[in-house]
Amino acid sequence: MKIKALSRSKASTTRETQGDLRRQHRNLDPTYHPHQRAREYTRAVTSAKIDRMFAKPFVGDLKGGHRDGVTASCMSRNALVPFVSGAGDGEIRIWDLAGRTLVQDLPGAHSRMVTGLVFANDGQTFYSCSDDGLIKSWNVYPDASNMEAQEWATLHGPVMTYRSNNVGSFKNIDYHRSMAQFATASDNSVDIWDPERNSPLVTFDNLWGNNVDTSTVVRYNPAERNLLGQCSMDRGIGLFDTRSGSALQKTVLKMRSNCLEWNPMEPMNFVVGNEDYNAYSFDMRRLDRPTTIHKGHVGTILCITWSPTGREFATGGYDKTIRIFNHRKSTAREVYHTKRMQKIFTLNFTADNKYIVSGSDDFNLRLWKSNASEKIGQMTAREEKAVQYRQALIKKYEHLPDVAKIHKSRKLPKLIKKQTAVAQIQKESRERKHANRVKYDKSGEHEFVSETKKVVVKKVD
Amino acid sequence: MSHLTASHGKKKDDIGGTNLIARGDTEGVTRKKHKQLKEKLADSSTSDRERISNYLNNGSTSGFNNTKRRRNYREDDRNPRNMDKLNDHQKRALLKRRRYGNKEIKNEINRKETQRLEAAIAAADAELVLHTEESGFLEVENEMEKTYKLTQNQLKPFLDEQTQRHIFDLRLDQYSPYRMHYDRSGRCGLLLGKRGGHVALMDMHTMALKSEFHLNENVRDATFLHNTTMFAVAQKKHAFIYDDEGTEIHRMSDHQDVYQMQFLPHHWLLSTIGRTGHLKYHDTSTGNLVSTHRTKMGACDVMTQNPYNAVIHCGHMNGVVTLWSPANSEYLVKMLCHRGAPIHSLAIDKTGRYMVTGGADSQVKIWDLRMYKETHAYYTRGGVPTSLDISQRGVLGIGHGCHTTFWGPDSLKYKVKDPYMSHNVGGMGPVESVKFRPFEDVCGIGHAKGVSSIVIPGSGEPNLDSMEYGLNPFQDTKQRREAEVRSLLDKLSPNMIALDPDVIGTVEEGDVHTRYERQQQLEEEANEKRLRDGEVKKKEKNRMRGRNKIKKKLARKQKNIIDENLLKLKEAREQEKAEHAAAKNNEAVAAPTEKAPAALKRFFK
């Protein structure tokens, strides 16, 4: 008879000395690991809890802030450190983002509110525009050779001042992605400038056939060299070609759009923030309806910033919250707020996709993590693996009520919660009313229309 | 405009391949991969396919259930039971879904399925590398040899010295009969002298006594809790929890007259049943009594747990086995297993597929728990099967009278002619308990004269797993502490115990309306219950002027009270009335005195 019985010596299964690593054995047979689904689910709930526990998005403020509401800010296009901001009193400040410290303040840079700031492609020069009808260019890193040309006693500039005859106040500015050229929006026209010349190269003051429009926003498309996106006071969003100066398309929404940003990775898409509390994603090839309506704010949206990956964007506005949206989802992934933060006028994603800088009416610039529960600093390999595992579990089970409840719910200020609830009731009531009309009105003039179709009032070609 | 519209194409949308980076493979690639994997699975050998499908279904027996569930979802979408009761929005959504399907979800499902298949194949491949040990065996070399004839003495010379030490008899007369228990890792043994209460904790690796103590009262059962540092003992009146040095930690006054105990390690639940037939679940991490179920079947001395789904099986005096979970106050399943014969013993294999019952009719029946049907039975000679156990590798051990008989792993699947091994405790019987030691080819037998340990080659799992909490026999203190915390973090809710453990985290069956109705029904039931329990008082209706006075209200309330005395009075009054009426009638009818008999005439005037 052939006989074999199990025989395990302790030496073969345990470590020899204290310093050794423990011997690991694995038996993958699922019957020795019962309740796998239940355990994974429990872990997912725990992961969601841990995620919320570590969610401390507010990093800190930029020390000193401003002496008036922060109205404009801008991140360098090719470096992580330089950051400039402008305030309602016309002051511009240059910051070191890494240390969150003030490098230089430029008091009286403008005599009125700074409405726009933009870095040139070299990452050193930046341009500011203001309600006082001037555009000025500055240097972040002072240029000693240029010192004699300084009119003022600062090392940073202004290097040049630009003005236009027919412009009372500039509303917005954007620098071209590849060429030495910038565009401004003003109460009278859209102007294209050469940095070397102090008067505009081209002035578009009759784009859509009526010359009374005030443009509020102008943005160069990141890929198409001559395409400009623009928002105007007549509630319109327009595209036009800078070569011909001819209008391509314009679409008019129900209410005014305050900001427009192109998706940096999918440059045919852009988002506008609207007065009706929504942000709209548009595909520039189809301006008759938005691709997605991003809802959630309970106040006008004033600013938008794209994450450099092009998958997410952050919005801020009159309801004193910052919301982060996935570019294809209609509800926000994240809502940030503090007790003291007021209306948010300007937002910027950092180029490493890790932080968001917000400038608000309470004179402060705040630094937020773009992923609320992410740990700042180096993680060990094990830690990183554990985090990834937790994220994967949350993603797998996020549709289930226990996990969703923890993962998605956010504590909001009472006022905003109330306003959201009221808006919801109003919406339901509206829908019910409309449904009744469709059902009982014999004339047939009422029908269900998709919500995206209702956004655009008219299209002008 | 033309240069803009020209780029309007599906593929060019994904500039820079951002979708690709974020989502991994594209749909086409995934579909192709899925197809290849399926083909690979189809081409592999039967044994390989079995191994892979084991990983694919997580060792679950409910592959059939999952298929059924998926089919039900599809059916619900295709023919919703109450289309007209859906609201407009739901109707439109449903129609759209039916017409186009949801491409995104379809792709997502396909991607998940591919990942699952890949993981299963990878795990099956890894098994070949990781499972380095081979299990023990007994093999005959010619037909004349019979494995069941092999005695422990004959076996001993074939074993190495270390394994030989597992064959021993401990004569412990004073507190016998004895029961033998092992913890989940097989590291520790618990010897339980039932008469007089002798509890001894043994380290089975060193064969050393860790601690022992005497309780001076009869004990009925004991079980280890989450690890070997704590165990519960069912004593004369209460259940107690002791630590490994014999210090009493808790007296569990909720559990009285306990006969049987089971610990559910993943839920941290101690379940007990006893003289009154109340099945109780106690959370040992929080100390809360989770639930109490009245079995209504009298005292119960047979209980075991199904390791696959943590359902408790109770065997009763009337030959019935009932299945219980903490969330349901009624049994989940009731099976008549032995007609007219009390259940004496129960065992369930680790896959949760087979249940084995031993009845007073000397039958050992094998049940398929997927169908709740008997597949075959074995007859035990020389005593009723008082104890049963199934080893990790599927060896079925039966204790009957002075004998223990062991049936090979195949005996659960189909009727086997001869037993695998047998062992006679002889004068030390009857056998009180048979328990296999996990991860060793050892079986511990408790009997009337102490404890015996024998070697059954091929009964234990050869491959250890040091990651699973409580399954590592060689874990040190630090590992044990780590495992304790980890297992607490992963503690499952008692509500998760169900017949099909894979149902957690899936979508509920049925269309929107059916689900809504079901919910409404639950709500109504709950409300009714609250009303019954008097939690909500019915509001008195306001009446018209003059009738709404407090005094009258109270009087009205008083009127509704059924008073026993009042009833009696009423009844008496009715009777009196009836008698009175009858008397009146009699007067009217029987007035003439002439008709009365002569002897009675003096009573009439």
PDB file of C-alpha atoms in Angstrom, chain A residues 297-388:
ATOM      1  CA  HIS A 297     -24.707  75.868  -8.648  1.00  0.00           C
ATOM      2  CA  VAL A 298     -27.338  78.039  -7.036  1.00  0.00           C
ATOM      3  CA  GLY A 299     -25.848  81.293  -8.256  1.00  0.00           C
ATOM      4  CA  THR A 300     -24.393  82.761 -11.399  1.00  0.00           C
ATOM      5  CA  ILE A 301     -21.232  81.066 -12.608  1.00  0.00           C
ATOM      6  CA  LEU A 302     -18.409  83.566 -13.003  1.00  0.00           C
ATOM      7  CA  CYS A 303     -15.348  81.522 -13.727  1.00  0.00           C
ATOM      8  CA  ILE A 304     -14.260  78.177 -15.124  1.00  0.00           C
ATOM      9  CA  THR A 305     -10.905  76.478 -15.271  1.00  0.00           C
ATOM     10  CA  TRP A 306      -9.985  73.265 -17.023  1.00  0.00           C
ATOM     11  CA  SER A 307      -7.760  70.668 -15.474  1.00  0.00           C
ATOM     12  CA  PRO A 308      -4.736  70.163 -17.736  1.00  0.00           C
ATOM     13  CA  THR A 309      -5.912  66.607 -18.447  1.00  0.00           C
ATOM     14  CA  GLY A 310      -9.083  67.916 -20.044  1.00  0.00           C
ATOM     15  CA  ARG A 311     -11.250  65.469 -18.105  1.00  0.00           C
ATOM     16  CA  GLU A 312     -12.447  67.819 -15.442  1.00  0.00           C
ATOM     17  CA  PHE A 313     -13.134  71.474 -14.884  1.00  0.00           C
ATOM     18  CA  ALA A 314     -13.857  73.618 -11.860  1.00  0.00           C
ATOM     19  CA  THR A 315     -16.464  76.347 -11.675  1.00  0.00           C
ATOM     20  CA  GLY A 316     -17.060  79.115  -9.179  1.00  0.00           C
ATOM     21  CA  GLY A 317     -19.483  81.930  -8.831  1.00  0.00           C
ATOM     22  CA  TYR A 318     -21.998  83.886  -6.861  1.00  0.00           C
ATOM     23  CA  ASP A 319     -23.078  80.996  -4.619  1.00  0.00           C
ATOM     24  CA  LYS A 320     -19.653  81.046  -2.926  1.00  0.00           C
ATOM     25  CA  THR A 321     -18.861  77.434  -3.820  1.00  0.00           C
ATOM     26  CA  ILE A 322     -16.331  75.829  -6.102  1.00  0.00           C
ATOM     27  CA  ARG A 323     -17.594  72.788  -7.951  1.00  0.00           C
ATOM     28  CA  ILE A 324     -15.557  70.267  -9.865  1.00  0.00           C
ATOM     29  CA  PHE A 325     -17.268  68.559 -12.781  1.00  0.00           C
ATOM     30  CA  ASN A 326     -16.316  65.662 -14.942  1.00  0.00           C
ATOM     31  CA  HIS A 327     -16.538  66.992 -18.476  1.00  0.00           C
ATOM     32  CA  ARG A 328     -19.246  64.497 -19.378  1.00  0.00           C
ATOM     33  CA  LYS A 329     -21.221  64.396 -16.133  1.00  0.00           C
ATOM     34  CA  SER A 330     -24.016  66.745 -15.335  1.00  0.00           C
ATOM     35  CA  THR A 331     -23.540  66.809 -11.577  1.00  0.00           C
ATOM     36  CA  ALA A 332     -20.482  67.968  -9.724  1.00  0.00           C
ATOM     37  CA  ARG A 333     -18.031  65.487  -8.321  1.00  0.00           C
ATOM     38  CA  GLU A 334     -16.978  67.824  -5.568  1.00  0.00           C
ATOM     39  CA  VAL A 335     -18.161  70.979  -3.832  1.00  0.00           C
ATOM     40  CA  TYR A 336     -15.775  73.198  -1.906  1.00  0.00           C
ATOM     41  CA  HIS A 337     -16.798  76.003   0.395  1.00  0.00           C
ATOM     42  CA  THR A 338     -15.648  77.729   3.536  1.00  0.00           C
ATOM     43  CA  LYS A 339     -17.379  79.910   6.067  1.00  0.00           C
ATOM     44  CA  ARG A 340     -15.524  83.022   4.997  1.00  0.00           C
ATOM     45  CA  MET A 341     -15.171  82.602   1.270  1.00  0.00           C
ATOM     46  CA  GLN A 342     -17.322  85.046  -0.701  1.00  0.00           C
ATOM     47  CA  LYS A 343     -18.254  85.207  -4.374  1.00  0.00           C
ATOM     48  CA  ILE A 344     -15.606  83.560  -6.479  1.00  0.00           C
ATOM     49  CA  PHE A 345     -14.359  85.637  -9.393  1.00  0.00           C
ATOM     50  CA  THR A 346     -11.421  83.649 -10.631  1.00  0.00           C
ATOM     51  CA  LEU A 347     -10.180  80.063 -10.606  1.00  0.00           C
ATOM     52  CA  ASN A 348      -7.006  78.395 -11.834  1.00  0.00           C
ATOM     53  CA  PHE A 349      -5.929  74.779 -12.056  1.00  0.00           C
ATOM     54  CA  THR A 350      -2.214  74.263 -11.540  1.00  0.00           C
ATOM     55  CA  ALA A 351      -0.397  72.604 -14.397  1.00  0.00           C
ATOM     56  CA  ASP A 352       0.285  69.455 -12.343  1.00  0.00           C
ATOM     57  CA  ASN A 353      -3.460  68.869 -11.959  1.00  0.00           C
ATOM     58  CA  LYS A 354      -3.137  68.799  -8.180  1.00  0.00           C
ATOM     59  CA  TYR A 355      -4.344  72.150  -6.969  1.00  0.00           C
ATOM     60  CA  ILE A 356      -6.894  74.822  -7.691  1.00  0.00           C
ATOM     61  CA  VAL A 357      -6.360  78.474  -6.794  1.00  0.00           C
ATOM     62  CA  SER A 358      -9.460  80.544  -6.183  1.00  0.00           C
ATOM     63  CA  GLY A 359      -9.741  84.296  -5.917  1.00  0.00           C
ATOM     64  CA  SER A 360     -12.811  85.717  -4.294  1.00  0.00           C
ATOM     65  CA  ASP A 361     -14.595  88.855  -3.217  1.00  0.00           C
ATOM     66  CA  ASP A 362     -13.248  88.586   0.339  1.00  0.00           C
ATOM     67  CA  PHE A 363      -9.790  89.792  -0.847  1.00  0.00           C
ATOM     68  CA  ASN A 364      -8.302  86.306  -0.516  1.00  0.00           C
ATOM     69  CA  LEU A 365      -6.643  83.764  -2.749  1.00  0.00           C
ATOM     70  CA  ARG A 366      -7.114  80.197  -1.603  1.00  0.00           C
ATOM     71  CA  LEU A 367      -5.317  77.011  -2.534  1.00  0.00           C
ATOM     72  CA  TRP A 368      -7.400  73.822  -2.797  1.00  0.00           C
ATOM     73  CA  LYS A 369      -6.531  70.255  -3.568  1.00  0.00           C
ATOM     74  CA  SER A 370      -8.204  69.125  -6.775  1.00  0.00           C
ATOM     75  CA  ASN A 371      -8.693  65.696  -5.223  1.00  0.00           C
ATOM     76  CA  ALA A 372      -9.959  66.341  -1.722  1.00  0.00           C
ATOM     77  CA  SER A 373      -8.651  63.211  -0.029  1.00  0.00           C
ATOM     78  CA  GLU A 374      -5.313  62.974  -1.789  1.00  0.00           C
ATOM     79  CA  LYS A 375      -2.303  62.927   0.429  1.00  0.00           C
ATOM     80  CA  ILE A 376       0.221  65.686  -0.165  1.00  0.00           C
ATOM     81  CA  GLY A 377       3.733  64.394  -0.327  1.00  0.00           C
ATOM     82  CA  GLN A 378       5.517  61.167  -1.001  1.00  0.00           C
ATOM     83  CA  MET A 379       3.642  57.911  -0.498  1.00  0.00           C
ATOM     84  CA  THR A 380       5.214  54.542   0.102  1.00  0.00           C
ATOM     85  CA  ALA A 381       4.522  51.867  -2.477  1.00  0.00           C
ATOM     86  CA  ARG A 382       2.247  50.025  -0.050  1.00  0.00           C
ATOM     87  CA  GLU A 383       0.331  53.150   0.786  1.00  0.00           C
ATOM     88  CA  GLU A 384      -0.130  53.975  -2.855  1.00  0.00           C
ATOM     89  CA  LYS A 385      -1.348  50.472  -3.579  1.00  0.00           C
ATOM     90  CA  ALA A 386      -3.830  50.640  -0.731  1.00  0.00           C
ATOM     91  CA  VAL A 387      -5.162  53.958  -2.005  1.00  0.00           C
ATOM     92  CA  GLN A 388      -5.523  52.579  -5.511  1.00  0.00           C
TER      93      GLN A 388
END
